mmCIF file of C-alpha atoms and ligand atoms in Angstrom:
data_model
loop_
_atom_site.group_PDB
_atom_site.id
_atom_site.type_symbol
_atom_site.label_atom_id
_atom_site.label_comp_id
_atom_site.label_asym_id
_atom_site.label_seq_id
_atom_site.Cartn_x
_atom_site.Cartn_y
_atom_site.Cartn_z
ATOM 1 C CA MET A 1 -66.638 99.723 181.237
ATOM 2 C CA GLY A 2 -63.953 97.305 182.528
ATOM 3 C CA GLU A 3 -60.399 97.141 181.298
ATOM 4 C CA VAL A 4 -59.705 96.450 177.669
ATOM 5 C CA ASP A 5 -59.055 92.888 176.589
ATOM 6 C CA PRO A 6 -55.369 92.474 176.444
ATOM 7 C CA ALA A 7 -55.647 90.869 173.100
ATOM 8 C CA PHE A 8 -56.231 94.209 171.564
ATOM 9 C CA ILE A 9 -53.223 96.014 173.085
ATOM 10 C CA GLN A 10 -50.383 96.638 170.686
ATOM 11 C CA GLU A 11 -46.687 96.365 171.642
ATOM 12 C CA PRO A 12 -45.301 99.840 172.687
ATOM 13 C CA GLU A 13 -43.410 100.321 169.374
ATOM 14 C CA HIS A 14 -46.582 99.786 167.298
ATOM 15 C CA ARG A 15 -48.941 101.989 169.408
ATOM 16 C CA PRO A 16 -50.252 104.912 167.591
ATOM 17 C CA ARG A 17 -49.320 108.516 168.385
ATOM 18 C CA ILE A 18 -52.486 110.284 169.283
ATOM 19 C CA SER A 19 -51.265 113.682 167.781
ATOM 20 C CA TYR A 20 -50.785 112.554 164.150
ATOM 21 C CA ILE A 21 -49.302 114.023 161.007
ATOM 22 C CA GLU A 22 -51.823 114.745 158.353
ATOM 23 C CA GLY A 23 -50.156 113.787 155.102
ATOM 24 C CA LYS A 24 -50.500 116.431 152.317
ATOM 25 C CA GLY A 25 -48.282 114.043 150.499
ATOM 26 C CA VAL A 26 -50.499 111.311 149.320
ATOM 27 C CA PRO A 27 -51.051 112.547 145.828
ATOM 28 C CA LEU A 28 -54.573 113.414 144.637
ATOM 29 C CA ILE A 29 -55.092 112.403 140.964
ATOM 30 C CA ASP A 30 -57.811 113.640 138.709
ATOM 31 C CA LEU A 31 -59.161 110.800 136.470
ATOM 32 C CA ALA A 32 -61.342 113.154 134.405
ATOM 33 C CA PRO A 33 -59.057 112.538 131.262
ATOM 34 C CA ILE A 34 -60.243 108.829 131.200
ATOM 35 C CA LEU A 35 -63.974 109.370 131.770
ATOM 36 C CA SER A 36 -65.377 107.994 128.458
ATOM 37 C CA SER A 37 -67.285 111.138 127.540
ATOM 38 C CA ASN A 38 -64.133 113.354 127.516
ATOM 39 C CA ASN A 39 -62.231 114.285 124.518
ATOM 40 C CA VAL A 40 -58.788 114.196 125.806
ATOM 41 C CA SER A 41 -55.509 115.357 124.351
ATOM 42 C CA ALA A 42 -52.627 112.888 124.057
ATOM 43 C CA ILE A 43 -50.613 115.174 126.223
ATOM 44 C CA GLU A 44 -53.163 115.305 128.943
ATOM 45 C CA PHE A 45 -53.422 111.587 128.939
ATOM 46 C CA GLU A 46 -49.700 111.126 129.108
ATOM 47 C CA GLY A 47 -49.615 113.450 131.896
ATOM 48 C CA LEU A 48 -52.108 111.361 133.962
ATOM 49 C CA VAL A 49 -50.157 108.101 133.242
ATOM 50 C CA LYS A 50 -47.019 109.838 134.600
ATOM 51 C CA GLU A 51 -48.764 110.932 137.736
ATOM 52 C CA VAL A 52 -49.974 107.454 138.303
ATOM 53 C CA GLY A 53 -46.492 106.044 137.910
ATOM 54 C CA ASN A 54 -44.940 108.674 140.111
ATOM 55 C CA ALA A 55 -47.516 107.969 142.843
ATOM 56 C CA CYS A 56 -47.046 104.307 142.667
ATOM 57 C CA LYS A 57 -43.163 104.612 142.787
ATOM 58 C CA ASP A 58 -42.936 107.358 145.478
ATOM 59 C CA TRP A 59 -45.940 106.488 147.706
ATOM 60 C CA GLY A 60 -47.650 103.236 146.745
ATOM 61 C CA PHE A 61 -50.742 105.238 147.527
ATOM 62 C CA PHE A 62 -52.932 107.837 145.920
ATOM 63 C CA GLN A 63 -56.383 109.251 145.908
ATOM 64 C CA VAL A 64 -58.452 109.652 142.903
ATOM 65 C CA ILE A 65 -61.379 111.960 142.036
ATOM 66 C CA ASN A 66 -63.564 111.978 138.913
ATOM 67 C CA HIS A 67 -63.348 108.322 138.945
ATOM 68 C CA GLY A 68 -66.772 107.615 137.349
ATOM 69 C CA VAL A 69 -68.286 105.538 140.357
ATOM 70 C CA PRO A 70 -71.755 106.897 140.938
ATOM 71 C CA LEU A 71 -72.063 108.497 144.339
ATOM 72 C CA GLU A 72 -75.472 107.185 144.662
ATOM 73 C CA LYS A 73 -74.117 103.521 144.683
ATOM 74 C CA ARG A 74 -71.660 104.359 147.427
ATOM 75 C CA GLN A 75 -74.340 106.082 149.516
ATOM 76 C CA LYS A 76 -76.599 102.947 149.172
ATOM 77 C CA ILE A 77 -73.852 100.347 150.284
ATOM 78 C CA ASP A 78 -72.966 102.742 153.068
ATOM 79 C CA GLY A 79 -76.520 102.865 154.250
ATOM 80 C CA ALA A 80 -77.265 99.319 154.003
ATOM 81 C CA SER A 81 -74.043 98.394 155.967
ATOM 82 C CA ARG A 82 -74.562 100.867 158.717
ATOM 83 C CA LYS A 83 -78.127 99.019 159.092
ATOM 84 C CA PHE A 84 -76.307 95.586 159.189
ATOM 85 C CA PHE A 85 -73.781 96.589 161.882
ATOM 86 C CA ALA A 86 -76.425 98.420 164.027
ATOM 87 C CA GLN A 87 -77.998 94.908 164.740
ATOM 88 C CA SER A 88 -77.417 92.653 167.725
ATOM 89 C CA LEU A 89 -74.219 90.529 167.826
ATOM 90 C CA GLU A 90 -76.552 87.554 167.703
ATOM 91 C CA GLU A 91 -78.218 88.770 164.318
ATOM 92 C CA LYS A 92 -74.928 89.357 162.850
ATOM 93 C CA ARG A 93 -73.537 86.169 163.977
ATOM 94 C CA LYS A 94 -76.085 84.334 161.802
ATOM 95 C CA VAL A 95 -73.672 85.109 158.893
ATOM 96 C CA ARG A 96 -70.588 84.369 160.745
ATOM 97 C CA ARG A 97 -67.408 83.419 158.877
ATOM 98 C CA ASN A 98 -65.746 80.159 160.090
ATOM 99 C CA GLU A 99 -63.097 77.725 158.728
ATOM 100 C CA LYS A 100 -65.572 76.539 156.037
ATOM 101 C CA GLU A 101 -67.441 79.737 155.120
ATOM 102 C CA VAL A 102 -64.816 82.203 154.546
ATOM 103 C CA THR A 103 -67.122 85.074 153.794
ATOM 104 C CA GLY A 104 -69.632 87.051 155.998
ATOM 105 C CA TYR A 105 -69.373 88.596 159.422
ATOM 106 C CA TYR A 106 -66.223 88.464 161.507
ATOM 107 C CA ASP A 107 -65.290 90.259 164.701
ATOM 108 C CA THR A 108 -62.178 88.676 165.811
ATOM 109 C CA GLU A 109 -59.641 89.279 163.227
ATOM 110 C CA HIS A 110 -55.971 89.594 164.259
ATOM 111 C CA THR A 111 -53.437 91.346 162.367
ATOM 112 C CA LYS A 112 -49.817 90.293 163.237
ATOM 113 C CA ASN A 113 -51.236 88.333 166.243
ATOM 114 C CA VAL A 114 -52.790 91.435 167.925
ATOM 115 C CA ARG A 115 -56.734 91.660 167.717
ATOM 116 C CA ASP A 116 -58.063 94.590 165.590
ATOM 117 C CA TRP A 117 -60.714 96.930 167.037
ATOM 118 C CA LYS A 118 -63.288 96.308 164.237
ATOM 119 C CA GLU A 119 -65.901 94.097 162.977
ATOM 120 C CA VAL A 120 -66.155 93.356 159.220
ATOM 121 C CA PHE A 121 -68.452 91.863 156.586
ATOM 122 C CA ASP A 122 -66.732 90.219 153.671
ATOM 123 C CA PHE A 123 -68.001 88.988 150.174
ATOM 124 C CA THR A 124 -66.434 87.902 147.035
ATOM 125 C CA ILE A 125 -67.096 89.564 143.643
ATOM 126 C CA GLU A 126 -67.548 86.263 141.621
ATOM 127 C CA GLU A 127 -70.168 83.746 142.931
ATOM 128 C CA PRO A 128 -68.834 81.325 143.313
ATOM 129 C CA THR A 129 -65.164 82.085 143.549
ATOM 130 C CA ILE A 130 -62.836 79.169 142.646
ATOM 131 C CA VAL A 131 -59.855 78.519 144.931
ATOM 132 C CA PRO A 132 -57.599 75.710 145.962
ATOM 133 C CA ALA A 133 -59.325 73.293 148.279
ATOM 134 C CA SER A 134 -56.287 73.347 150.732
ATOM 135 C CA HIS A 135 -52.978 75.188 151.237
ATOM 136 C CA GLU A 136 -51.115 71.959 150.527
ATOM 137 C CA PRO A 137 -48.739 72.574 147.661
ATOM 138 C CA ASP A 138 -49.496 69.217 145.989
ATOM 139 C CA ASP A 139 -53.214 69.144 146.486
ATOM 140 C CA LYS A 140 -54.692 70.162 143.043
ATOM 141 C CA GLU A 141 -58.341 69.973 144.174
ATOM 142 C CA VAL A 142 -60.358 73.189 144.041
ATOM 143 C CA THR A 143 -63.400 74.453 145.950
ATOM 144 C CA GLU A 144 -66.091 77.080 145.593
ATOM 145 C CA TRP A 145 -66.572 79.946 148.023
ATOM 146 C CA TYR A 146 -70.091 81.291 148.189
ATOM 147 C CA ASN A 147 -71.255 84.420 149.872
ATOM 148 C CA GLN A 148 -73.464 84.423 153.014
ATOM 149 C CA TRP A 149 -75.974 87.252 152.684
ATOM 150 C CA PRO A 150 -77.818 88.299 155.872
ATOM 151 C CA GLU A 151 -81.657 88.443 155.824
ATOM 152 C CA HIS A 152 -81.493 92.044 157.273
ATOM 153 C CA PRO A 153 -81.218 94.488 155.793
ATOM 154 C CA PRO A 154 -82.585 92.734 152.761
ATOM 155 C CA GLU A 155 -81.087 95.361 150.356
ATOM 156 C CA LEU A 156 -77.403 94.631 151.530
ATOM 157 C CA ARG A 157 -77.028 91.912 148.992
ATOM 158 C CA GLU A 158 -78.045 93.871 145.869
ATOM 159 C CA THR A 159 -76.124 97.231 146.923
ATOM 160 C CA CYS A 160 -73.161 95.084 147.629
ATOM 161 C CA GLN A 161 -73.307 93.427 144.281
ATOM 162 C CA GLU A 162 -73.875 96.481 142.284
ATOM 163 C CA TYR A 163 -71.075 98.435 144.160
ATOM 164 C CA GLY A 164 -68.671 95.453 143.527
ATOM 165 C CA GLN A 165 -69.214 95.741 139.699
ATOM 166 C CA GLU A 166 -68.353 99.486 139.833
ATOM 167 C CA MET A 167 -65.205 98.702 141.680
ATOM 168 C CA VAL A 168 -64.230 96.068 138.993
ATOM 169 C CA LYS A 169 -64.722 98.598 136.185
ATOM 170 C CA LEU A 170 -62.505 101.155 138.086
ATOM 171 C CA ALA A 171 -59.869 98.700 139.000
ATOM 172 C CA TYR A 172 -59.440 97.882 135.247
ATOM 173 C CA LYS A 173 -59.075 101.450 134.395
ATOM 174 C CA LEU A 174 -56.365 101.831 137.123
ATOM 175 C CA LEU A 175 -54.718 98.677 136.074
ATOM 176 C CA GLU A 176 -54.385 100.100 132.410
ATOM 177 C CA LEU A 177 -52.882 103.348 133.623
ATOM 178 C CA ILE A 178 -50.437 101.369 135.847
ATOM 179 C CA ALA A 179 -49.470 99.129 132.997
ATOM 180 C CA LEU A 180 -48.838 102.101 130.740
ATOM 181 C CA SER A 181 -46.748 103.718 133.283
ATOM 182 C CA LEU A 182 -44.527 100.653 133.327
ATOM 183 C CA ASP A 183 -44.207 100.988 129.418
ATOM 184 C CA LEU A 184 -46.427 97.894 128.966
ATOM 185 C CA PRO A 185 -49.474 97.656 126.783
ATOM 186 C CA ALA A 186 -52.613 98.909 128.501
ATOM 187 C CA ASP A 187 -54.321 95.498 128.570
ATOM 188 C CA ARG A 188 -51.047 93.612 129.774
ATOM 189 C CA PHE A 189 -52.528 92.542 133.140
ATOM 190 C CA HIS A 190 -56.123 91.915 132.129
ATOM 191 C CA GLY A 191 -55.704 88.237 131.478
ATOM 192 C CA PHE A 192 -54.800 87.434 134.954
ATOM 193 C CA PHE A 193 -58.260 88.520 136.224
ATOM 194 C CA LYS A 194 -60.404 86.256 134.114
ATOM 195 C CA ASP A 195 -61.304 84.236 136.959
ATOM 196 C CA GLN A 196 -60.673 86.827 139.562
ATOM 197 C CA THR A 197 -60.645 86.044 143.181
ATOM 198 C CA SER A 198 -61.492 89.707 144.211
ATOM 199 C CA SER A 199 -63.219 90.609 147.350
ATOM 200 C CA MET A 200 -64.773 93.241 149.187
ATOM 201 C CA ARG A 201 -64.913 94.167 152.971
ATOM 202 C CA VAL A 202 -67.196 96.501 154.889
ATOM 203 C CA ASN A 203 -65.156 97.697 157.929
ATOM 204 C CA HIS A 204 -66.902 98.931 160.952
ATOM 205 C CA TYR A 205 -64.588 100.594 163.712
ATOM 206 C CA PRO A 206 -66.718 101.322 166.927
ATOM 207 C CA PRO A 207 -65.470 103.969 169.265
ATOM 208 C CA CYS A 208 -62.539 102.566 171.442
ATOM 209 C CA PRO A 209 -61.985 103.620 175.078
ATOM 210 C CA THR A 210 -58.234 103.286 174.648
ATOM 211 C CA PRO A 211 -57.286 104.404 171.205
ATOM 212 C CA GLU A 212 -53.607 104.915 172.367
ATOM 213 C CA LEU A 213 -53.174 101.186 173.005
ATOM 214 C CA ALA A 214 -55.210 99.530 170.156
ATOM 215 C CA LEU A 215 -55.520 99.777 166.389
ATOM 216 C CA GLY A 216 -58.459 99.468 164.019
ATOM 217 C CA VAL A 217 -56.254 97.433 161.808
ATOM 218 C CA GLY A 218 -52.647 96.708 162.713
ATOM 219 C CA ARG A 219 -49.840 97.544 160.315
ATOM 220 C CA HIS A 220 -49.972 95.234 157.217
ATOM 221 C CA LYS A 221 -49.496 95.344 153.450
ATOM 222 C CA ASP A 222 -52.331 94.197 151.078
ATOM 223 C CA PRO A 223 -51.432 90.778 149.482
ATOM 224 C CA GLY A 224 -53.463 91.284 146.197
ATOM 225 C CA ALA A 225 -52.800 93.467 143.070
ATOM 226 C CA LEU A 226 -54.648 96.650 143.930
ATOM 227 C CA THR A 227 -56.949 98.065 146.513
ATOM 228 C CA ILE A 228 -59.599 100.608 146.133
ATOM 229 C CA LEU A 229 -60.801 102.065 149.436
ATOM 230 C CA ALA A 230 -63.691 104.279 150.255
ATOM 231 C CA GLN A 231 -63.298 105.854 153.701
ATOM 232 C CA ASP A 232 -65.911 108.111 155.508
ATOM 233 C CA ASP A 233 -65.154 111.534 156.899
ATOM 234 C CA VAL A 234 -63.839 110.361 160.329
ATOM 235 C CA GLY A 235 -60.384 109.539 159.069
ATOM 236 C CA GLY A 236 -57.909 107.179 160.650
ATOM 237 C CA LEU A 237 -56.044 105.528 157.889
ATOM 238 C CA GLU A 238 -52.205 105.917 158.156
ATOM 239 C CA VAL A 239 -49.599 105.213 155.485
ATOM 240 C CA LYS A 240 -46.011 104.585 156.339
ATOM 241 C CA GLN A 241 -44.283 107.189 154.134
ATOM 242 C CA LYS A 242 -41.531 105.850 151.929
ATOM 243 C CA SER A 243 -39.322 108.975 152.167
ATOM 244 C CA ASP A 244 -38.737 108.711 155.888
ATOM 245 C CA GLY A 245 -40.908 105.820 157.379
ATOM 246 C CA GLU A 246 -43.210 108.319 159.282
ATOM 247 C CA TRP A 247 -46.885 107.229 159.737
ATOM 248 C CA VAL A 248 -49.058 109.935 157.907
ATOM 249 C CA ARG A 249 -52.768 110.084 157.823
ATOM 250 C CA VAL A 250 -54.669 110.044 154.696
ATOM 251 C CA LYS A 251 -57.003 113.014 154.863
ATOM 252 C CA PRO A 252 -60.633 112.127 154.059
ATOM 253 C CA THR A 253 -61.584 113.708 150.884
ATOM 254 C CA PRO A 254 -65.321 113.560 149.929
ATOM 255 C CA ASP A 255 -66.255 111.055 147.188
ATOM 256 C CA ALA A 256 -62.506 110.237 146.602
ATOM 257 C CA TYR A 257 -61.156 106.713 146.478
ATOM 258 C CA ILE A 258 -57.812 105.740 148.004
ATOM 259 C CA ILE A 259 -55.780 103.482 145.723
ATOM 260 C CA ASN A 260 -52.842 101.344 146.836
ATOM 261 C CA VAL A 261 -50.394 99.045 145.113
ATOM 262 C CA GLY A 262 -50.613 95.514 146.634
ATOM 263 C CA ASP A 263 -47.906 92.818 147.009
ATOM 264 C CA ILE A 264 -48.814 91.314 143.631
ATOM 265 C CA ILE A 265 -47.866 94.587 141.712
ATOM 266 C CA GLN A 266 -44.752 94.722 143.582
ATOM 267 C CA VAL A 267 -43.747 91.314 142.216
ATOM 268 C CA TRP A 268 -45.009 91.975 138.841
ATOM 269 C CA SER A 269 -42.989 95.194 138.643
ATOM 270 C CA ASN A 270 -39.981 93.543 140.234
ATOM 271 C CA ASP A 271 -39.958 96.188 142.944
ATOM 272 C CA ARG A 272 -40.373 99.188 140.932
ATOM 273 C CA TYR A 273 -43.594 99.797 142.790
ATOM 274 C CA GLU A 274 -43.781 98.811 146.306
ATOM 275 C CA SER A 275 -46.668 97.702 148.478
ATOM 276 C CA VAL A 276 -46.593 100.126 151.336
ATOM 277 C CA GLU A 277 -47.489 99.264 154.966
ATOM 278 C CA HIS A 278 -50.638 100.990 156.385
ATOM 279 C CA ARG A 279 -52.796 100.774 159.644
ATOM 280 C CA VAL A 280 -55.974 102.222 160.984
ATOM 281 C CA MET A 281 -56.184 104.428 164.101
ATOM 282 C CA VAL A 282 -59.398 104.426 166.084
ATOM 283 C CA ASN A 283 -60.848 107.035 168.363
ATOM 284 C CA SER A 284 -62.909 107.377 171.599
ATOM 285 C CA GLU A 285 -65.688 109.387 170.131
ATOM 286 C CA ARG A 286 -66.817 108.496 166.543
ATOM 287 C CA GLU A 287 -67.323 105.122 164.875
ATOM 288 C CA ARG A 288 -65.845 104.874 161.364
ATOM 289 C CA PHE A 289 -66.720 102.914 158.312
ATOM 290 C CA SER A 290 -64.598 101.996 155.331
ATOM 291 C CA LEU A 291 -65.008 99.898 152.328
ATOM 292 C CA PRO A 292 -61.867 98.202 150.733
ATOM 293 C CA PHE A 293 -62.287 96.517 147.390
ATOM 294 C CA PHE A 294 -59.305 93.906 146.771
ATOM 295 C CA PHE A 295 -58.577 93.309 143.162
ATOM 296 C CA ASN A 296 -57.172 89.775 142.981
ATOM 297 C CA PRO A 297 -56.183 87.509 139.996
ATOM 298 C CA ALA A 298 -57.372 83.841 139.452
ATOM 299 C CA HIS A 299 -56.204 81.343 141.857
ATOM 300 C CA TYR A 300 -54.173 79.552 139.412
ATOM 301 C CA THR A 301 -51.948 82.647 138.516
ATOM 302 C CA MET A 302 -48.363 82.123 139.182
ATOM 303 C CA VAL A 303 -47.139 85.423 140.288
ATOM 304 C CA LYS A 304 -43.714 86.362 139.122
ATOM 305 C CA PRO A 305 -41.677 89.437 137.813
ATOM 306 C CA LEU A 306 -42.783 90.273 134.246
ATOM 307 C CA GLU A 307 -40.356 89.259 131.678
ATOM 308 C CA GLU A 308 -40.590 92.646 129.898
ATOM 309 C CA LEU A 309 -39.371 94.232 133.242
ATOM 310 C CA THR A 310 -36.412 92.160 133.903
ATOM 311 C CA ASP A 311 -33.221 91.485 132.011
ATOM 312 C CA GLU A 312 -29.488 90.622 132.914
ATOM 313 C CA GLN A 313 -29.013 93.910 134.526
ATOM 314 C CA ASN A 314 -32.219 93.737 136.423
ATOM 315 C CA PRO A 315 -32.826 90.079 137.088
ATOM 316 C CA ALA A 316 -36.010 88.809 138.752
ATOM 317 C CA LYS A 317 -36.079 89.367 142.417
ATOM 318 C CA TYR A 318 -38.835 86.828 143.113
ATOM 319 C CA ARG A 319 -39.561 83.118 142.619
ATOM 320 C CA ALA A 320 -42.885 82.329 141.121
ATOM 321 C CA TYR A 321 -45.627 81.663 143.646
ATOM 322 C CA ASN A 322 -49.134 80.421 143.248
ATOM 323 C CA TRP A 323 -51.682 82.975 144.249
ATOM 324 C CA GLY A 324 -54.353 80.501 145.249
ATOM 325 C CA LYS A 325 -52.010 78.740 147.589
ATOM 326 C CA PHE A 326 -50.935 81.975 148.984
ATOM 327 C CA ILE A 327 -54.266 83.191 149.992
ATOM 328 C CA THR A 328 -55.420 79.713 151.420
ATOM 329 C CA THR A 329 -52.290 79.768 153.392
ATOM 330 C CA ARG A 330 -53.289 83.259 154.743
ATOM 331 C CA LYS A 331 -56.904 82.303 155.449
ATOM 332 C CA ARG A 332 -55.678 79.436 157.477
ATOM 333 C CA SER A 333 -53.402 81.360 159.781
ATOM 334 C CA ASN A 334 -56.173 83.885 160.387
ATOM 335 C CA PHE A 335 -57.954 81.275 162.524
ATOM 336 C CA GLN A 336 -55.100 80.646 164.824
ATOM 337 C CA LYS A 337 -53.440 83.101 166.871
ATOM 338 C CA LEU A 338 -49.976 81.922 165.845
ATOM 339 C CA ASN A 339 -46.840 83.317 167.124
ATOM 340 C CA VAL A 340 -45.218 83.229 163.751
ATOM 341 C CA GLU A 341 -45.637 85.660 160.915
ATOM 342 C CA ASN A 342 -48.025 84.529 158.104
ATOM 343 C CA ILE A 343 -46.902 83.985 154.618
ATOM 344 C CA GLN A 344 -45.347 87.032 152.973
ATOM 345 C CA ILE A 345 -43.783 87.807 149.510
ATOM 346 C CA TYR A 346 -40.371 88.180 150.767
ATOM 347 C CA HIS A 347 -40.408 84.383 151.472
ATOM 348 C CA PHE A 348 -40.070 84.140 147.623
ATOM 349 C CA LYS A 349 -37.395 86.784 147.389
ATOM 350 C CA ILE A 350 -34.272 85.462 145.448
ATOM 351 C CA SER A 351 -31.212 86.435 147.421
ATOM 352 C CA ASP A 352 -28.490 88.010 145.375
HETATM 353 O O1 LIG B 401 -60.103 101.066 156.978
HETATM 354 C C1 LIG B 401 -59.141 101.371 156.296
HETATM 355 O O2 LIG B 401 -59.041 102.724 156.178
HETATM 356 C C2 LIG B 401 -58.192 100.555 155.724
HETATM 357 C C3 LIG B 401 -58.482 99.081 155.850
HETATM 358 C C4 LIG B 401 -57.487 98.176 155.460
HETATM 359 O O3 LIG B 401 -56.149 98.619 155.209
HETATM 360 C C5 LIG B 401 -57.754 96.763 155.041
HETATM 361 O O4 LIG B 401 -58.867 96.419 155.345
HETATM 362 O O5 LIG B 401 -56.919 96.084 154.426
HETATM 363 FE FE1 LIG B 402 -55.164 97.107 153.994
#
């Protein structure tokens, strides 16, 4: 094995520490009170809403158990994606993502201009997904994104689609709890997701000969509303702890999901809940798989602080921005190793 391609090497200040802190802190929340078959007391339910609110405020991240997603569906997508990634590069590249086809297989993603030590398979929940045809602000034309499904393994398509529907169901439940925790009606956010642009990714992080120099995914915040992540038992996800800025590892918990607030909830809540930076460490021995679901609104959504959460004492901290233009701008920069940062919500911040 020769030297690692310099494209993967992080600047010294962003390299991971091989001895890591395992965060006990990321809250673990039991969603049993909202499983439909349960007869839940008002006090129990309010306790859950408070727990979710505190986790969003203090961490931006939490894990959930008793979430209602059948384990069998998770095992199926896990099995099918392992088979997909085990194929030759040539086979995988038959469904390769490019400037036109934004879904499918991809192994050269850069986060903050450094290459990630991973390969991914992306698909959208809605087929087709409607988005702006270009990032140009005045161009009103829209286009359709279709998924690229591989021939092998043939079951990948159905297992992905079924699993995606489970994620959507869980995402609505979580969004209701988040709305209630902000003293809003439970369905306050639902309308934004009518023509959702949600997507899923299967991440495969192969063993890396130099885990001290590279990252599986460089530090970033998720741009959408909410992320629901399944990770396997290898571990590697690190969250930047709000209290002191330390990177802490999210301990793998069997059959749990990791939830994090994305940039859109940060803006909707006018910074009451913040989207938190995270990254993924790799290791030299074991490959790792993870499955993030990104819950994203319709492309025509103008994202701005909710009126109910702003007033004279607490004025809106962001100007409205168009979600579709935001993501098409992001997709575009993914294909160029630019030496500038890509579009971020703070670009819409109102200075006071
Ligand atoms: O693999 C992980 O644990 C997290 C991946 C992630 O943050 C992402 O794909 O946005
Ligand atoms: Fe992420």
